PDB file of C-alpha atoms in Angstrom:
ATOM      1  CA  UNK A  27     -63.759   3.823  62.663  1.00 70.00           C
ATOM      2  CA  UNK A  28     -66.107   0.840  62.909  1.00 73.00           C
ATOM      3  CA  UNK A  29     -64.575  -2.446  61.877  1.00 88.00           C
ATOM      4  CA  UNK A  30     -65.324  -6.132  61.573  1.00 92.00           C
ATOM      5  CA  UNK A  31     -63.396  -8.189  64.097  1.00 94.00           C
ATOM      6  CA  UNK A  32     -62.638 -11.891  63.915  1.00 95.00           C
ATOM      7  CA  UNK A  33     -61.420 -14.405  66.462  1.00 96.00           C
ATOM      8  CA  UNK A  34     -59.266 -16.364  66.672  1.00 96.00           C
ATOM      9  CA  UNK A  35     -56.636 -14.933  64.367  1.00 94.00           C
ATOM     10  CA  UNK A  36     -55.094 -18.379  64.029  1.00 96.00           C
ATOM     11  CA  UNK A  37     -56.371 -21.786  65.064  1.00 97.00           C
ATOM     12  CA  UNK A  38     -54.666 -25.133  64.740  1.00 98.00           C
ATOM     13  CA  UNK A  39     -56.857 -28.214  65.046  1.00 97.00           C
ATOM     14  CA  UNK A  40     -56.765 -31.940  64.446  1.00 97.00           C
ATOM     15  CA  UNK A  41     -58.673 -33.455  61.564  1.00 97.00           C
ATOM     16  CA  UNK A  42     -62.182 -34.433  62.616  1.00 97.00           C
ATOM     17  CA  UNK A  43     -62.467 -31.796  65.313  1.00 97.00           C
ATOM     18  CA  UNK A  44     -65.158 -29.139  65.397  1.00 98.00           C
ATOM     19  CA  UNK A  45     -64.120 -25.537  64.907  1.00 98.00           C
ATOM     20  CA  UNK A  46     -66.048 -22.324  65.496  1.00 97.00           C
ATOM     21  CA  UNK A  47     -64.820 -19.098  63.968  1.00 98.00           C
ATOM     22  CA  UNK A  48     -66.288 -15.946  65.393  1.00 97.00           C
ATOM     23  CA  UNK A  49     -67.001 -12.582  63.870  1.00 97.00           C
ATOM     24  CA  UNK A  50     -68.350  -9.343  65.267  1.00 96.00           C
ATOM     25  CA  UNK A  51     -69.797  -7.375  62.343  1.00 94.00           C
ATOM     26  CA  UNK A  52     -70.188  -3.614  62.335  1.00 92.00           C
ATOM     27  CA  UNK A  53     -73.015  -2.846  64.729  1.00 88.00           C
ATOM     28  CA  UNK A  54     -75.678  -1.449  62.376  1.00 86.00           C
ATOM     29  CA  UNK A  55     -75.027  -3.963  59.591  1.00 90.00           C
ATOM     30  CA  UNK A  56     -77.641  -6.527  58.675  1.00 87.00           C
ATOM     31  CA  UNK A  57     -76.011  -8.601  55.937  1.00 90.00           C
ATOM     32  CA  UNK A  58     -73.233 -11.009  56.783  1.00 93.00           C
ATOM     33  CA  UNK A  59     -70.877 -13.112  54.714  1.00 94.00           C
ATOM     34  CA  UNK A  60     -68.116 -15.675  54.993  1.00 96.00           C
ATOM     35  CA  UNK A  61     -65.400 -16.050  52.386  1.00 96.00           C
ATOM     36  CA  UNK A  62     -62.307 -18.219  52.492  1.00 95.00           C
ATOM     37  CA  UNK A  63     -58.923 -18.330  50.806  1.00 90.00           C
ATOM     38  CA  UNK A  64     -56.915 -21.516  50.569  1.00 91.00           C
ATOM     39  CA  UNK A  65     -53.219 -20.650  50.452  1.00 86.00           C
ATOM     40  CA  UNK A  66     -52.233 -19.588  46.944  1.00 80.00           C
ATOM     41  CA  UNK A  67     -55.772 -19.780  45.629  1.00 84.00           C
ATOM     42  CA  UNK A  68     -58.638 -17.380  45.077  1.00 85.00           C
ATOM     43  CA  UNK A  69     -60.802 -15.833  47.748  1.00 89.00           C
ATOM     44  CA  UNK A  70     -64.065 -17.798  47.509  1.00 92.00           C
ATOM     45  CA  UNK A  71     -67.598 -16.963  48.589  1.00 93.00           C
ATOM     46  CA  UNK A  72     -69.021 -19.391  51.127  1.00 96.00           C
ATOM     47  CA  UNK A  73     -72.308 -18.043  52.408  1.00 95.00           C
ATOM     48  CA  UNK A  74     -74.447 -14.950  52.910  1.00 92.00           C
ATOM     49  CA  UNK A  75     -76.813 -14.467  55.840  1.00 92.00           C
ATOM     50  CA  UNK A  76     -79.669 -12.062  56.488  1.00 89.00           C
ATOM     51  CA  UNK A  77     -82.577 -11.961  58.882  1.00 88.00           C
ATOM     52  CA  UNK A  78     -81.370 -15.055  60.708  1.00 90.00           C
ATOM     53  CA  UNK A  79     -81.249 -17.270  57.700  1.00 92.00           C
ATOM     54  CA  UNK A  80     -78.920 -18.179  54.870  1.00 93.00           C
ATOM     55  CA  UNK A  81     -79.558 -16.068  51.777  1.00 90.00           C
ATOM     56  CA  UNK A  82     -77.213 -17.907  49.491  1.00 90.00           C
ATOM     57  CA  UNK A  83     -74.466 -20.497  49.762  1.00 93.00           C
ATOM     58  CA  UNK A  84     -71.831 -21.878  47.452  1.00 93.00           C
ATOM     59  CA  UNK A  85     -71.212 -25.511  46.600  1.00 93.00           C
ATOM     60  CA  UNK A  86     -68.309 -25.435  49.054  1.00 93.00           C
ATOM     61  CA  UNK A  87     -70.730 -24.803  51.926  1.00 96.00           C
ATOM     62  CA  UNK A  88     -71.819 -28.385  52.496  1.00 94.00           C
ATOM     63  CA  UNK A  89     -73.431 -30.050  55.510  1.00 94.00           C
ATOM     64  CA  UNK A  90     -70.192 -29.799  57.480  1.00 96.00           C
ATOM     65  CA  UNK A  91     -70.584 -26.030  57.599  1.00 97.00           C
ATOM     66  CA  UNK A  92     -73.139 -23.981  59.478  1.00 97.00           C
ATOM     67  CA  UNK A  93     -73.595 -20.335  60.396  1.00 97.00           C
ATOM     68  CA  UNK A  94     -75.566 -18.629  63.068  1.00 94.00           C
ATOM     69  CA  UNK A  95     -76.040 -15.341  64.815  1.00 92.00           C
ATOM     70  CA  UNK A  96     -76.379 -16.515  68.404  1.00 86.00           C
ATOM     71  CA  UNK A  97     -76.864 -13.044  69.830  1.00 86.00           C
ATOM     72  CA  UNK A  98     -77.133  -9.483  68.612  1.00 77.00           C
ATOM     73  CA  UNK A  99     -73.435  -9.051  67.958  1.00 85.00           C
ATOM     74  CA  UNK A 100     -71.714 -12.301  66.949  1.00 93.00           C
ATOM     75  CA  UNK A 101     -71.813 -14.162  63.657  1.00 96.00           C
ATOM     76  CA  UNK A 102     -70.218 -17.591  63.695  1.00 97.00           C
ATOM     77  CA  UNK A 103     -69.019 -20.161  61.198  1.00 98.00           C
ATOM     78  CA  UNK A 104     -68.913 -23.742  62.466  1.00 98.00           C
ATOM     79  CA  UNK A 105     -67.115 -26.576  60.758  1.00 97.00           C
ATOM     80  CA  UNK A 106     -68.470 -29.774  62.260  1.00 96.00           C
ATOM     81  CA  UNK A 107     -65.684 -32.225  61.421  1.00 95.00           C
ATOM     82  CA  UNK A 108     -62.655 -30.551  59.907  1.00 97.00           C
ATOM     83  CA  UNK A 109     -60.775 -31.980  56.966  1.00 96.00           C
ATOM     84  CA  UNK A 110     -57.259 -31.212  55.789  1.00 97.00           C
ATOM     85  CA  UNK A 111     -58.681 -29.282  52.844  1.00 96.00           C
ATOM     86  CA  UNK A 112     -60.487 -26.911  55.215  1.00 97.00           C
ATOM     87  CA  UNK A 113     -57.138 -25.309  56.004  1.00 97.00           C
ATOM     88  CA  UNK A 114     -57.554 -21.746  54.787  1.00 96.00           C
ATOM     89  CA  UNK A 115     -57.955 -18.112  55.773  1.00 94.00           C
ATOM     90  CA  UNK A 116     -61.592 -17.405  56.555  1.00 97.00           C
ATOM     91  CA  UNK A 117     -62.869 -13.859  56.098  1.00 95.00           C
ATOM     92  CA  UNK A 118     -66.040 -12.476  57.602  1.00 96.00           C
ATOM     93  CA  UNK A 119     -67.712  -9.468  55.991  1.00 93.00           C
ATOM     94  CA  UNK A 120     -70.737  -7.339  56.695  1.00 92.00           C
ATOM     95  CA  UNK A 121     -72.824  -4.746  54.905  1.00 88.00           C
ATOM     96  CA  UNK A 122     -75.600  -2.379  55.833  1.00 84.00           C
ATOM     97  CA  UNK A 123     -77.387  -2.772  52.513  1.00 75.00           C
ATOM     98  CA  UNK A 124     -78.105  -5.515  50.069  1.00 65.00           C
ATOM     99  CA  UNK A 125     -76.733  -5.869  46.583  1.00 57.00           C
ATOM    100  CA  UNK A 126     -75.101  -3.195  44.540  1.00 52.00           C
ATOM    101  CA  UNK A 127     -75.058  -0.347  46.996  1.00 60.00           C
ATOM    102  CA  UNK A 128     -73.874  -1.943  50.188  1.00 69.00           C
ATOM    103  CA  UNK A 129     -70.108  -2.001  50.485  1.00 80.00           C
ATOM    104  CA  UNK A 130     -68.653  -5.097  52.092  1.00 85.00           C
ATOM    105  CA  UNK A 131     -66.420  -4.495  55.084  1.00 88.00           C
ATOM    106  CA  UNK A 132     -64.055  -7.382  55.743  1.00 90.00           C
ATOM    107  CA  UNK A 133     -62.388  -8.560  58.908  1.00 92.00           C
ATOM    108  CA  UNK A 134     -58.712  -9.441  59.191  1.00 90.00           C
ATOM    109  CA  UNK A 135     -59.379 -13.110  58.737  1.00 93.00           C
ATOM    110  CA  UNK A 136     -59.001 -16.254  60.817  1.00 96.00           C
ATOM    111  CA  UNK A 137     -56.342 -18.674  59.686  1.00 95.00           C
ATOM    112  CA  UNK A 138     -57.375 -22.293  60.196  1.00 97.00           C
ATOM    113  CA  UNK A 139     -54.755 -25.017  60.039  1.00 97.00           C
ATOM    114  CA  UNK A 140     -56.014 -28.598  60.084  1.00 97.00           C
ATOM    115  CA  UNK A 141     -53.417 -31.267  60.898  1.00 96.00           C
TER     116      UNK A 141
ATOM    117  CA  UNK B  12     -70.142 -18.182  35.401  1.00 79.00           C
ATOM    118  CA  UNK B  13     -68.006 -15.209  36.237  1.00 85.00           C
ATOM    119  CA  UNK B  14     -64.280 -15.238  36.731  1.00 90.00           C
ATOM    120  CA  UNK B  15     -61.331 -12.949  37.164  1.00 93.00           C
ATOM    121  CA  UNK B  16     -57.735 -13.441  36.079  1.00 94.00           C
ATOM    122  CA  UNK B  17     -54.962 -11.406  37.640  1.00 95.00           C
ATOM    123  CA  UNK B  18     -51.759 -11.540  35.651  1.00 91.00           C
ATOM    124  CA  UNK B  19     -48.692 -11.754  37.827  1.00 90.00           C
ATOM    125  CA  UNK B  20     -48.729 -13.059  41.376  1.00 92.00           C
ATOM    126  CA  UNK B  21     -45.969 -10.573  42.222  1.00 95.00           C
ATOM    127  CA  UNK B  22     -45.217  -7.148  40.783  1.00 97.00           C
ATOM    128  CA  UNK B  23     -42.130  -5.192  41.808  1.00 97.00           C
ATOM    129  CA  UNK B  24     -41.716  -1.462  41.261  1.00 97.00           C
ATOM    130  CA  UNK B  25     -39.418   1.243  42.516  1.00 97.00           C
ATOM    131  CA  UNK B  26     -40.731   4.036  44.662  1.00 97.00           C
ATOM    132  CA  UNK B  27     -42.044   6.780  42.381  1.00 97.00           C
ATOM    133  CA  UNK B  28     -42.611   4.447  39.438  1.00 98.00           C
ATOM    134  CA  UNK B  29     -45.908   3.690  37.756  1.00 98.00           C
ATOM    135  CA  UNK B  30     -47.968   0.896  39.289  1.00 98.00           C
ATOM    136  CA  UNK B  31     -49.944  -1.300  36.883  1.00 98.00           C
ATOM    137  CA  UNK B  32     -51.810  -4.336  38.185  1.00 98.00           C
ATOM    138  CA  UNK B  33     -53.689  -6.297  35.557  1.00 97.00           C
ATOM    139  CA  UNK B  34     -57.152  -7.784  35.836  1.00 97.00           C
ATOM    140  CA  UNK B  35     -59.227  -9.428  33.132  1.00 97.00           C
ATOM    141  CA  UNK B  36     -62.759 -10.579  33.792  1.00 95.00           C
ATOM    142  CA  UNK B  37     -65.287 -12.896  32.273  1.00 92.00           C
ATOM    143  CA  UNK B  38     -68.980 -12.217  32.708  1.00 86.00           C
ATOM    144  CA  UNK B  39     -72.098 -13.017  30.711  1.00 81.00           C
ATOM    145  CA  UNK B  40     -73.887  -9.961  32.089  1.00 83.00           C
ATOM    146  CA  UNK B  41     -72.740  -6.378  32.679  1.00 83.00           C
ATOM    147  CA  UNK B  42     -70.350  -6.746  35.575  1.00 87.00           C
ATOM    148  CA  UNK B  43     -69.674  -4.938  38.775  1.00 89.00           C
ATOM    149  CA  UNK B  44     -65.909  -4.799  39.247  1.00 92.00           C
ATOM    150  CA  UNK B  45     -63.863  -4.135  42.344  1.00 92.00           C
ATOM    151  CA  UNK B  46     -60.325  -3.764  43.559  1.00 95.00           C
ATOM    152  CA  UNK B  47     -59.550  -4.627  47.175  1.00 94.00           C
ATOM    153  CA  UNK B  48     -56.259  -4.203  49.030  1.00 94.00           C
ATOM    154  CA  UNK B  49     -54.995  -6.223  51.950  1.00 89.00           C
ATOM    155  CA  UNK B  50     -52.194  -4.833  54.074  1.00 89.00           C
ATOM    156  CA  UNK B  51     -50.299  -7.254  56.326  1.00 83.00           C
ATOM    157  CA  UNK B  52     -52.420  -8.507  59.210  1.00 76.00           C
ATOM    158  CA  UNK B  53     -55.445  -6.509  58.079  1.00 80.00           C
ATOM    159  CA  UNK B  54     -58.733  -7.265  56.358  1.00 81.00           C
ATOM    160  CA  UNK B  55     -59.662  -6.647  52.759  1.00 87.00           C
ATOM    161  CA  UNK B  56     -60.282  -2.941  52.121  1.00 90.00           C
ATOM    162  CA  UNK B  57     -62.205  -1.592  49.145  1.00 90.00           C
ATOM    163  CA  UNK B  58     -60.004   0.535  46.874  1.00 94.00           C
ATOM    164  CA  UNK B  59     -62.527   1.300  44.183  1.00 93.00           C
ATOM    165  CA  UNK B  60     -65.520  -0.074  42.351  1.00 90.00           C
ATOM    166  CA  UNK B  61     -67.071   0.068  38.886  1.00 90.00           C
ATOM    167  CA  UNK B  62     -70.869  -0.087  38.760  1.00 84.00           C
ATOM    168  CA  UNK B  63     -71.647   0.880  35.148  1.00 77.00           C
ATOM    169  CA  UNK B  64     -71.243   4.626  35.570  1.00 76.00           C
ATOM    170  CA  UNK B  65     -67.991   6.302  34.480  1.00 85.00           C
ATOM    171  CA  UNK B  66     -65.486   3.904  32.923  1.00 90.00           C
ATOM    172  CA  UNK B  67     -62.557   5.584  34.665  1.00 94.00           C
ATOM    173  CA  UNK B  68     -62.943   5.043  38.366  1.00 94.00           C
ATOM    174  CA  UNK B  69     -60.925   6.835  41.001  1.00 95.00           C
ATOM    175  CA  UNK B  70     -60.314   5.235  44.344  1.00 94.00           C
ATOM    176  CA  UNK B  71     -58.506   5.864  47.569  1.00 93.00           C
ATOM    177  CA  UNK B  72     -54.774   6.480  47.945  1.00 93.00           C
ATOM    178  CA  UNK B  73     -54.369   7.789  44.382  1.00 96.00           C
ATOM    179  CA  UNK B  74     -55.377   4.572  42.645  1.00 97.00           C
ATOM    180  CA  UNK B  75     -57.633   4.423  39.632  1.00 97.00           C
ATOM    181  CA  UNK B  76     -58.899   1.786  37.238  1.00 97.00           C
ATOM    182  CA  UNK B  77     -60.397   1.868  33.779  1.00 95.00           C
ATOM    183  CA  UNK B  78     -63.164  -0.418  32.625  1.00 95.00           C
ATOM    184  CA  UNK B  79     -62.567  -1.514  29.030  1.00 94.00           C
ATOM    185  CA  UNK B  80     -65.388  -3.676  27.780  1.00 92.00           C
ATOM    186  CA  UNK B  81     -63.712  -4.450  24.452  1.00 93.00           C
ATOM    187  CA  UNK B  82     -60.695  -5.848  26.286  1.00 94.00           C
ATOM    188  CA  UNK B  83     -62.666  -7.265  29.258  1.00 95.00           C
ATOM    189  CA  UNK B  84     -60.128  -5.563  31.467  1.00 96.00           C
ATOM    190  CA  UNK B  85     -60.148  -3.526  34.651  1.00 97.00           C
ATOM    191  CA  UNK B  86     -56.473  -2.741  35.288  1.00 97.00           C
ATOM    192  CA  UNK B  87     -55.440  -0.844  38.411  1.00 98.00           C
ATOM    193  CA  UNK B  88     -52.942   2.005  38.112  1.00 98.00           C
ATOM    194  CA  UNK B  89     -51.199   4.580  40.237  1.00 98.00           C
ATOM    195  CA  UNK B  90     -48.859   7.160  38.689  1.00 97.00           C
ATOM    196  CA  UNK B  91     -46.249   7.085  41.445  1.00 97.00           C
ATOM    197  CA  UNK B  92     -45.719   4.200  43.862  1.00 97.00           C
ATOM    198  CA  UNK B  93     -45.151   4.815  47.535  1.00 97.00           C
ATOM    199  CA  UNK B  94     -43.557   2.442  49.997  1.00 96.00           C
ATOM    200  CA  UNK B  95     -46.876   2.267  51.846  1.00 95.00           C
ATOM    201  CA  UNK B  96     -48.549   0.779  48.746  1.00 97.00           C
ATOM    202  CA  UNK B  97     -46.837  -2.546  49.354  1.00 96.00           C
ATOM    203  CA  UNK B  98     -49.706  -4.969  49.896  1.00 96.00           C
ATOM    204  CA  UNK B  99     -51.771  -7.696  48.265  1.00 94.00           C
ATOM    205  CA  UNK B 100     -54.304  -6.483  45.700  1.00 96.00           C
ATOM    206  CA  UNK B 101     -57.391  -8.431  44.692  1.00 95.00           C
ATOM    207  CA  UNK B 102     -59.632  -7.868  41.704  1.00 95.00           C
ATOM    208  CA  UNK B 103     -63.221  -9.099  42.005  1.00 93.00           C
ATOM    209  CA  UNK B 104     -66.310  -9.342  39.812  1.00 91.00           C
ATOM    210  CA  UNK B 105     -69.986  -9.712  40.579  1.00 86.00           C
ATOM    211  CA  UNK B 106     -73.238  -9.697  38.670  1.00 80.00           C
ATOM    212  CA  UNK B 107     -75.124  -8.435  41.707  1.00 73.00           C
ATOM    213  CA  UNK B 108     -73.185  -5.600  43.187  1.00 65.00           C
ATOM    214  CA  UNK B 109     -71.490  -6.459  46.447  1.00 63.00           C
ATOM    215  CA  UNK B 110     -73.184  -9.810  46.832  1.00 73.00           C
ATOM    216  CA  UNK B 111     -71.241 -12.967  46.055  1.00 82.00           C
ATOM    217  CA  UNK B 112     -67.984 -11.476  44.828  1.00 88.00           C
ATOM    218  CA  UNK B 113     -65.760 -13.660  42.678  1.00 90.00           C
ATOM    219  CA  UNK B 114     -62.137 -12.854  43.422  1.00 92.00           C
ATOM    220  CA  UNK B 115     -58.892 -13.305  41.561  1.00 92.00           C
ATOM    221  CA  UNK B 116     -55.860 -14.953  43.120  1.00 90.00           C
ATOM    222  CA  UNK B 117     -54.321 -11.616  44.080  1.00 93.00           C
ATOM    223  CA  UNK B 118     -51.164  -9.732  43.140  1.00 95.00           C
ATOM    224  CA  UNK B 119     -48.549  -8.882  45.705  1.00 96.00           C
ATOM    225  CA  UNK B 120     -47.077  -5.445  45.066  1.00 97.00           C
ATOM    226  CA  UNK B 121     -43.512  -4.953  46.225  1.00 97.00           C
ATOM    227  CA  UNK B 122     -42.113  -1.405  46.352  1.00 97.00           C
ATOM    228  CA  UNK B 123     -38.382  -0.882  46.625  1.00 96.00           C
ATOM    229  CA  UNK B 124     -36.635   2.351  47.649  1.00 94.00           C
TER     230      UNK B 124
END
């Protein structure tokens, strides 16, 4: 069964360092998303991406964050200069259709710990 | 703005007992509502969704949920818990289908023999 895969599963980094989280969406999907969950808090929408550009982003997704699809298979989330409050589980998701009909398929998550 | 409240961060049941996980939503427009499950070391998996059709929605693994507009609720139930149901369950709401889901904080279901 096709699945969304994320790497790394866990990353520990020092505050101020750059981090790249990688996702391989399901191969025929065109819509991509990042969500995150700070420990004990809600899963929060970060950004949606379609046709090589951001469709929508939340207020959390500030200038420290960026996304790109560098090739035909990967979808990455970059945090330019990590802060302690960036420590969270980051979930990638993909869909083959927009809006109400396209089910989101989530990856297992990448846990980021910022020291 | 939309929001979801899940009552109870942990729910414990015995195997064979009724499972009831509570979710109340807030939305200014007719909502789309979802339940996701996360098993240990796995991603979020869609259990079921409400998209303004039937108010009683059946999902995978014997789960179902009922949309009650008057109570702004979308509680998840299963008549008989199984050990394999132990997981984290998330309720989510959206005003645009699967785009930009707003999640609750999750409820961890514990099933004892």
